């Protein structure tokens, strides 16, 4: 799936069960477009092989098919669509009205303006990289100290990081950063989202940008703006060099991944990729109102993990980051959403089954944020045996004890000794609990013990 360079040319493959026709669109350096109809179709996979197409080639898709939003059908060939399997992206979204399949001023009317020139583009990459003697450190969980960090925030003002590397993967791998982490005794760095993400329209209008990155769409691509090298596709090798530098210093790299939703939002969001390729396959739609999306995440949509091709995308992404990018583990944002088969969270869901039996993914660190915003979403203690969990009860109990709340000593002791009330019933070890007091949600530890109310006045 996606674009695959073999040294002589590139194979392109895209899933769509609803498409009538798919066009591969090659975009040259001045923005000119060449359309190639993909005539080969096998099991809903549209594919073609083009000799001579090399890394750095920018491309997108136009998917022709039914347009009936009330039935959940949103094919729109006027939009250049991003490849869900692209391993790199180039360009910017400029917020133009052409990114939307409806008229901004009259939402009941369709908008067929061409989005070319206003959207990002997928990029063919060079998959070859010399890893040398790189190996995964594989620290046991009971010896693991995780440090959560943001690629840009960790390096942007660091005086020892060269200015041209600040805010980048290259800067994150700088010896001064690595030494700081080793001096702290850190054994694993957990990166806040580095999958390619979208700059929200509201922030764009305000002249701001999405700092946190929990708004992803490129599940196989490192975020391009975190690369010091600006050549299309260069983020991939820069990211690999960063991972190798951490491994050389016996530090694991864990990714915070957001597979529960995408950047396209609700029915009023833009048509950038999944929505225009096969809306009903990729998204959970309201059963009796298929124009609208189920939202267990508070973002406007939820990925349809009941569909085999959506599950395949998630699993292919996980395997890619382990096998090709040498990642040591994953922290799953709002992981309960991935376990919703119908509406309830199901620890026997297909997603957990696939992870459990996968010979690659099951062997790395798997950490759940064990809740979402849907009914019954709080699932601390209920994930399968090979998973660890952010222990929200540990966080809350330690904070209460710290503040001197009455009647917390007994529970504090329970949390500090492994939370057996949460994990012992299904024979999970204390290492199932990721003990933390603060994370990116809310105050830093310094602010937590300094302020009673929010004081981030700069973040309006």
Coordinates of C-alpha atoms in Angstrom, one line a residue:
X1 CA 0.0 0.0 0.0
X2 CA 1.1 3.6 -0.5
X3 CA 4.0 4.4 -2.8
X4 CA 6.9 2.0 -2.8
X5 CA 10.2 2.8 -4.6
X6 CA 12.2 -0.3 -5.7
X7 CA 15.3 1.3 -7.3
X8 CA 13.8 1.4 -10.8
X9 CA 10.4 2.9 -10.3
X10 CA 7.5 3.2 -7.9
X11 CA 4.4 1.2 -7.2
X12 CA 1.3 3.1 -6.1
X13 CA -1.6 1.4 -4.3
X14 CA -4.8 2.9 -2.7
X15 CA -7.8 1.3 -1.0
X16 CA -11.3 2.4 -1.9
X17 CA -14.3 0.2 -1.9
X18 CA -16.7 2.9 -3.2
X19 CA -14.6 4.5 -6.0
X20 CA -15.7 4.2 -9.6
X21 CA -12.3 5.6 -10.9
X22 CA -9.0 6.6 -9.2
X23 CA -6.5 9.0 -10.8
X24 CA -2.9 9.2 -9.6
X25 CA -1.8 12.8 -9.9
X26 CA 1.9 13.5 -10.2
X27 CA 2.8 17.1 -9.3
X28 CA 6.1 18.6 -10.6
X29 CA 8.2 21.3 -9.0
X30 CA 6.2 24.2 -10.5
X31 CA 2.8 22.7 -9.5
X32 CA 1.8 21.3 -12.9
X33 CA -0.3 18.1 -12.6
X34 CA -0.1 14.9 -14.7
X35 CA -3.1 12.6 -14.2
X36 CA -2.7 8.8 -14.6
X37 CA -5.8 6.6 -14.4
X38 CA -5.2 3.6 -12.2
X39 CA -6.8 0.8 -14.2
X40 CA -5.7 -2.2 -12.1
X41 CA -8.1 -3.1 -9.2
X42 CA -7.8 -6.1 -7.0
X43 CA -9.9 -6.6 -3.8
X44 CA -10.7 -2.8 -3.8
X45 CA -7.0 -1.9 -4.1
X46 CA -6.3 0.5 -7.0
X47 CA -2.7 0.2 -8.1
X48 CA -0.2 0.9 -10.8
X49 CA 3.6 0.8 -11.3
X50 CA 5.5 3.6 -13.0
X51 CA 9.1 3.1 -14.1
X52 CA 11.4 6.0 -13.6
X53 CA 9.5 7.6 -10.7
X54 CA 12.1 8.3 -8.1
X55 CA 12.2 9.5 -4.4
X56 CA 11.1 13.2 -4.1
X57 CA 8.2 12.8 -6.5
X58 CA 5.1 14.6 -5.1
X59 CA 1.7 13.1 -5.7
X60 CA -1.9 12.8 -4.7
X61 CA -5.1 11.1 -5.8
X62 CA -8.4 12.1 -7.3
X63 CA -11.2 9.6 -6.3
X64 CA -14.3 9.5 -8.5
X65 CA -17.4 7.9 -7.0
X66 CA -20.8 8.6 -5.3
X67 CA -21.5 11.9 -3.6
X68 CA -24.4 11.5 -1.2
X69 CA -23.4 12.8 2.3
X70 CA -26.7 11.7 3.8
X71 CA -25.7 8.1 3.0
X72 CA -22.1 8.7 4.2
X73 CA -20.7 8.9 0.6
X74 CA -18.3 11.7 0.0
X75 CA -16.2 11.0 -3.0
X76 CA -14.9 14.3 -4.5
X77 CA -12.5 14.3 -7.5
X78 CA -12.1 18.1 -7.3
X79 CA -9.9 17.5 -4.3
X80 CA -6.3 16.3 -4.4
X81 CA -6.3 13.6 -1.7
X82 CA -3.4 12.6 0.5
X83 CA -2.2 9.0 0.5
X84 CA -3.1 7.4 3.9
X85 CA 0.1 5.3 3.5
X86 CA 2.4 8.2 2.5
X87 CA 5.7 8.1 4.3
X88 CA 6.4 11.8 3.8
X89 CA 4.5 15.0 2.9
X90 CA 5.4 18.3 1.4
X91 CA 3.8 21.8 1.3
X92 CA 1.2 23.5 3.5
X93 CA -2.6 23.7 3.9
X94 CA -3.5 27.3 3.3
X95 CA -7.0 27.2 4.7
X96 CA -8.5 28.0 1.2
X97 CA -12.3 27.3 0.8
X98 CA -11.4 24.8 -1.9
X99 CA -10.3 22.3 0.8
X100 CA -13.9 21.9 1.8
X101 CA -16.5 19.9 -0.2
X102 CA -19.3 22.3 0.7
X103 CA -19.8 26.0 0.1
X104 CA -18.6 27.8 3.2
X105 CA -21.3 30.4 2.8
X106 CA -24.0 27.9 2.0
X107 CA -23.2 24.5 3.6
X108 CA -26.1 22.8 1.7
X109 CA -24.4 23.5 -1.6
X110 CA -21.5 21.4 -2.9
X111 CA -18.1 23.1 -3.6
X112 CA -16.2 21.7 -6.6
X113 CA -13.3 24.1 -6.5
X114 CA -10.0 22.4 -7.2
X115 CA -7.8 22.1 -4.0
X116 CA -4.5 21.7 -6.0
X117 CA -2.1 24.4 -4.8
X118 CA -3.9 24.8 -1.5
X119 CA -3.2 21.4 0.1
X120 CA -0.2 19.3 1.1
X121 CA 1.1 16.6 -1.2
X122 CA 2.3 13.1 -0.6
X123 CA 6.0 12.3 -1.4
X124 CA 7.8 9.2 -2.6
X125 CA 10.7 8.4 -0.3
X126 CA 14.0 6.6 -0.5
X127 CA 13.5 3.6 1.9
X128 CA 17.2 2.7 2.1
X129 CA 19.2 3.7 5.2
X130 CA 22.4 2.4 6.8
X131 CA 21.4 1.5 10.4
X132 CA 24.9 0.0 11.1
X133 CA 24.8 -2.0 14.2
X134 CA 21.7 -0.4 15.7
X135 CA 19.7 -2.5 18.1
X136 CA 16.6 -1.9 20.3
X137 CA 17.8 -1.5 24.0
X138 CA 14.7 -3.5 25.3
X139 CA 14.8 -2.3 28.9
X140 CA 12.5 -4.3 31.1
X141 CA 9.4 -2.4 32.3
X142 CA 10.5 -2.6 35.9
X143 CA 13.7 -0.7 35.0
X144 CA 12.1 1.8 32.7
X145 CA 12.0 5.5 33.4
X146 CA 10.0 7.4 30.7
X147 CA 10.5 11.0 29.9
X148 CA 7.7 12.6 27.9
X149 CA 8.9 15.4 25.6
X150 CA 8.0 17.6 22.6
X151 CA 10.5 17.6 19.8
X152 CA 10.2 21.4 19.4
X153 CA 9.7 22.4 23.0
X154 CA 12.7 20.3 24.2
X155 CA 15.2 22.0 21.9
X156 CA 13.8 25.4 20.7
X157 CA 15.5 27.5 23.3
X158 CA 18.3 25.2 24.4
X159 CA 21.5 27.2 24.4
X160 CA 23.7 24.2 23.6
X161 CA 21.7 23.2 20.5
X162 CA 22.9 24.9 17.3
X163 CA 20.3 27.5 16.2
X164 CA 19.6 25.9 12.9
X165 CA 18.9 22.5 14.6
X166 CA 16.5 23.9 17.3
X167 CA 13.0 22.5 17.1
X168 CA 14.1 19.5 15.0
X169 CA 14.8 15.8 15.1
X170 CA 18.5 16.7 14.5
X171 CA 18.4 19.0 17.5
X172 CA 16.7 16.5 19.7
X173 CA 19.6 14.0 19.0
X174 CA 22.2 16.6 19.9
X175 CA 24.7 15.4 22.5
X176 CA 23.6 18.0 25.1
X177 CA 20.0 16.7 25.0
X178 CA 21.1 13.1 25.2
X179 CA 23.5 13.8 28.1
X180 CA 20.8 15.7 30.0
X181 CA 18.4 12.7 29.7
X182 CA 21.1 10.2 30.7
X183 CA 22.1 12.3 33.7
X184 CA 18.5 12.1 34.9
X185 CA 18.5 8.3 34.6
X186 CA 16.0 8.3 31.8
X187 CA 15.8 4.9 29.9
X188 CA 13.0 5.9 27.4
X189 CA 12.1 9.1 25.6
X190 CA 8.4 9.3 24.8
X191 CA 7.8 11.8 22.0
X192 CA 4.5 13.7 21.8
X193 CA 2.9 13.2 18.3
X194 CA 5.4 13.2 15.4
X195 CA 3.0 11.7 12.9
X196 CA 2.3 14.3 10.2
X197 CA -0.4 16.6 11.6
X198 CA -2.7 19.4 10.5
X199 CA -2.7 23.1 11.5
X200 CA -6.3 23.7 12.6
X201 CA -8.3 26.2 10.6
X202 CA -9.2 28.3 13.6
X203 CA -5.5 28.6 14.6
X204 CA -4.6 29.4 11.0
X205 CA -7.0 32.2 11.0
X206 CA -5.5 33.6 14.2
X207 CA -2.0 33.4 12.8
X208 CA -1.1 30.6 15.3
X209 CA -0.1 27.0 14.9
X210 CA -0.9 23.6 16.4
X211 CA 1.8 23.0 18.9
X212 CA 0.8 19.7 20.5
X213 CA 0.2 17.7 17.3
X214 CA -2.8 15.6 18.5
X215 CA -4.4 16.1 15.1
X216 CA -2.7 13.7 12.8
X217 CA -3.4 12.3 9.4
X218 CA -0.1 10.8 8.2
X219 CA 0.3 7.6 10.3
X220 CA 3.5 6.5 8.5
X221 CA 5.2 9.9 8.1
X222 CA 7.3 11.9 10.5
X223 CA 6.1 15.5 10.8
X224 CA 8.0 17.5 8.2
X225 CA 8.2 20.8 10.2
X226 CA 10.4 19.0 12.7
X227 CA 13.1 18.3 10.2
X228 CA 16.1 20.6 9.8
X229 CA 16.5 19.4 6.2
X230 CA 13.7 20.9 4.0
X231 CA 14.0 18.7 0.9
X232 CA 10.8 16.7 0.4
X233 CA 11.1 13.4 2.1
X234 CA 14.3 14.3 4.1
X235 CA 12.4 14.1 7.4
X236 CA 12.5 10.3 7.2
X237 CA 16.3 9.9 7.3
X238 CA 16.7 12.7 9.8
X239 CA 14.2 10.9 12.1
X240 CA 16.1 7.6 11.7
X241 CA 19.4 9.3 12.6
X242 CA 17.8 10.6 15.8
X243 CA 16.6 7.2 16.8
X244 CA 20.0 5.7 16.1
X245 CA 21.6 8.3 18.3
X246 CA 19.3 7.5 21.2
X247 CA 19.9 3.8 20.8
X248 CA 23.7 4.4 20.7
X249 CA 23.2 5.8 24.2
X250 CA 20.9 3.0 25.4
X251 CA 17.8 5.1 25.4
X252 CA 14.5 3.8 23.9
X253 CA 12.2 5.9 21.7
X254 CA 8.5 5.6 22.3
X255 CA 5.9 7.4 20.1
X256 CA 2.7 8.9 21.3
X257 CA 0.3 7.8 18.6
X258 CA -3.2 9.1 17.8
X259 CA -5.1 6.4 15.9
X260 CA -8.5 7.2 17.4
X261 CA -9.4 10.1 15.0
X262 CA -8.0 12.1 12.1
X263 CA -7.6 15.8 11.3
X264 CA -10.6 16.0 9.0
X265 CA -13.0 16.6 11.9
X266 CA -16.8 16.4 11.7
X267 CA -19.1 16.9 8.7
X268 CA -18.0 20.5 8.5
X269 CA -14.3 19.7 8.2
X270 CA -12.1 19.7 5.1
X271 CA -11.8 16.9 2.6
X272 CA -8.1 16.1 2.7
X273 CA -7.7 12.3 2.5
X274 CA -9.8 9.6 4.2
X275 CA -13.1 11.4 3.8
X276 CA -12.8 11.6 0.0
X277 CA -11.3 8.2 -0.4
X278 CA -13.8 6.0 1.4
X279 CA -15.6 7.9 4.1
X280 CA -17.7 5.0 5.5
X281 CA -14.8 2.6 5.6
X282 CA -12.5 4.9 7.6
X283 CA -14.9 6.7 9.9
X284 CA -17.6 5.6 12.4
X285 CA -20.8 7.1 11.2
X286 CA -24.0 7.6 13.2
X287 CA -26.1 4.5 12.3
X288 CA -29.4 6.3 11.6
X289 CA -27.8 9.6 10.4
X290 CA -24.8 8.8 8.2
X291 CA -24.2 12.4 7.3
X292 CA -22.7 12.7 10.8
X293 CA -19.8 11.1 12.7
X294 CA -19.6 9.3 15.9
X295 CA -17.3 11.3 18.2
X296 CA -15.8 9.4 21.1
X297 CA -12.7 11.6 21.1
X298 CA -14.0 15.2 21.3
X299 CA -12.4 16.0 17.9
X300 CA -15.4 15.5 15.6
X301 CA -14.8 12.0 14.3
X302 CA -13.6 8.5 15.4
X303 CA -11.7 6.1 13.2
X304 CA -13.7 3.0 12.2
X305 CA -11.7 0.3 13.8
X306 CA -14.5 -2.2 12.9
X307 CA -13.4 -2.0 9.3
X308 CA -10.7 -4.5 8.2
X309 CA -8.9 -1.9 6.0
X310 CA -8.8 0.7 8.8
X311 CA -7.4 -1.9 11.1
X312 CA -4.9 -2.9 8.5
X313 CA -3.8 0.7 8.2
X314 CA -3.2 1.0 11.9
X315 CA -1.3 -2.3 12.1
X316 CA 0.7 -1.6 9.0
X317 CA 1.6 1.8 10.6
X318 CA 2.7 0.2 13.8
X319 CA 4.8 -2.5 12.1
X320 CA 6.4 0.2 9.8
X321 CA 7.6 2.3 12.8
X322 CA 9.1 -0.8 14.5
X323 CA 10.7 -2.5 11.5
X324 CA 11.7 0.5 9.3
X325 CA 12.1 3.3 11.9
X326 CA 13.3 1.1 14.8
X327 CA 10.8 2.5 17.4
X328 CA 10.8 0.7 20.8
X329 CA 7.1 1.2 21.7
X330 CA 3.9 3.2 21.6
X331 CA 1.7 5.2 23.9
X332 CA -1.8 5.1 22.5
X333 CA -3.8 8.3 22.9
X334 CA -7.4 7.8 24.0
X335 CA -6.9 4.0 23.6
X336 CA -10.4 3.1 24.7
X337 CA -11.7 4.4 21.4
X338 CA -9.7 1.7 19.6
X339 CA -11.6 -1.0 21.5
X340 CA -15.2 0.2 20.7
X341 CA -16.7 -2.6 18.6
X342 CA -20.3 -1.4 18.7
X343 CA -20.5 1.3 21.3
X344 CA -19.1 -0.3 24.5
X345 CA -15.4 -0.6 25.1
X346 CA -14.5 -4.3 24.5
X347 CA -11.2 -5.7 25.8
X348 CA -11.7 -8.6 23.4
X349 CA -12.0 -6.3 20.4
X350 CA -10.4 -7.1 17.0
X351 CA -7.7 -4.4 17.5
X352 CA -6.5 -6.1 20.7
X353 CA -6.6 -9.5 19.0
X354 CA -4.5 -8.2 16.1
X355 CA -1.9 -6.7 18.4
X356 CA -1.7 -9.8 20.6
X357 CA -1.0 -12.1 17.7
X358 CA 1.3 -9.8 15.8
X359 CA 4.9 -11.1 16.0
X360 CA 6.4 -7.6 15.7
X361 CA 4.0 -5.2 17.4
X362 CA 3.4 -7.5 20.4
X363 CA 7.1 -7.5 21.3
X364 CA 7.5 -3.8 21.9
X365 CA 6.3 -1.6 24.7
X366 CA 2.5 -0.9 24.5
X367 CA 1.1 1.8 26.7
X368 CA -2.5 2.8 26.8
X369 CA -4.1 6.1 27.8
X370 CA -7.0 4.0 29.1
X371 CA -9.9 6.3 28.6
X372 CA -11.8 8.4 26.0
X373 CA -14.6 10.9 26.2
X374 CA -17.4 8.5 25.4
X375 CA -19.7 6.7 27.8
X376 CA -17.9 4.0 29.7
X377 CA -14.6 5.2 28.3
X378 CA -12.6 5.2 31.6
X379 CA -10.9 1.8 31.5
X380 CA -8.0 2.0 33.9
X381 CA -7.1 -1.6 34.8
X382 CA -9.0 -3.3 32.0
X383 CA -6.6 -3.6 29.2
X384 CA -5.1 -6.9 28.1
X385 CA -2.1 -8.5 29.8
X386 CA 0.6 -7.4 27.4
X387 CA -0.4 -3.8 27.8
X388 CA 0.8 -1.2 30.4
X389 CA -1.5 1.8 31.2
X390 CA -1.2 5.3 32.3
X391 CA -2.5 4.9 35.8
X392 CA -4.8 7.8 36.3
X393 CA -5.7 6.6 39.8
X394 CA -2.0 6.8 40.8
X395 CA -1.9 10.4 39.5
X396 CA -5.1 11.4 41.4
X397 CA -4.2 9.7 44.7
X398 CA -0.6 11.0 44.8
X399 CA -1.9 14.6 44.2
X400 CA -4.5 14.2 46.9
X401 CA -2.0 12.8 49.4
X402 CA 0.4 15.6 48.5
X403 CA -2.3 18.2 49.3
X404 CA -3.0 16.5 52.6
X405 CA -6.5 15.3 51.7
X406 CA -8.0 13.1 54.5
X407 CA -8.3 9.4 54.2
X408 CA -5.8 9.0 51.4
X409 CA -2.9 7.2 53.2
X410 CA -4.3 3.7 52.6
X411 CA -4.9 4.2 48.9
X412 CA -1.6 6.0 48.5
X413 CA 0.1 2.9 49.9
X414 CA -1.8 0.7 47.4
X415 CA -0.9 2.9 44.5
X416 CA 2.8 3.1 45.5
X417 CA 3.0 -0.7 45.7
X418 CA 1.6 -1.6 42.3
X419 CA -2.2 -1.0 42.4
X420 CA -3.0 -4.6 42.9
X421 CA -6.7 -3.7 43.1
X422 CA -6.5 -2.8 39.4
X423 CA -4.2 -5.4 37.9
X424 CA -4.0 -8.5 40.1
X425 CA -7.4 -9.9 39.1
X426 CA -6.1 -10.8 35.6
X427 CA -2.6 -11.7 36.8
X428 CA -1.0 -8.5 35.6
X429 CA 2.2 -7.4 37.3
X430 CA 2.8 -4.0 38.9
X431 CA 4.7 -3.1 35.7
X432 CA 1.2 -2.8 34.1
X433 CA 1.0 0.6 35.9
X434 CA 2.8 3.6 34.4
X435 CA 3.0 5.8 37.5
X436 CA 2.9 9.5 36.8
X437 CA 1.9 12.7 38.5
X438 CA 1.8 15.1 35.6
X439 CA 2.0 14.8 31.8
X440 CA 1.2 17.1 28.8
X441 CA -2.4 17.3 30.0
X442 CA -2.6 20.2 32.4
X443 CA 0.2 21.8 34.5
X444 CA 3.8 20.9 34.6
X445 CA 5.0 19.6 37.9
X446 CA 6.4 23.0 38.9
X447 CA 3.2 24.7 38.1
X448 CA 1.1 22.0 39.8
X449 CA 2.6 22.8 43.1
X450 CA 2.7 26.6 42.5
X451 CA -0.8 27.6 41.2
X452 CA -4.4 26.9 42.0
X453 CA -5.8 28.2 38.7
X454 CA -4.7 28.2 35.1
X455 CA -2.2 31.0 34.3
X456 CA -1.2 30.3 30.7
X457 CA -2.4 33.7 29.6
X458 CA -0.4 33.5 26.4
X459 CA -2.5 30.5 25.2
X460 CA -5.8 32.1 24.3

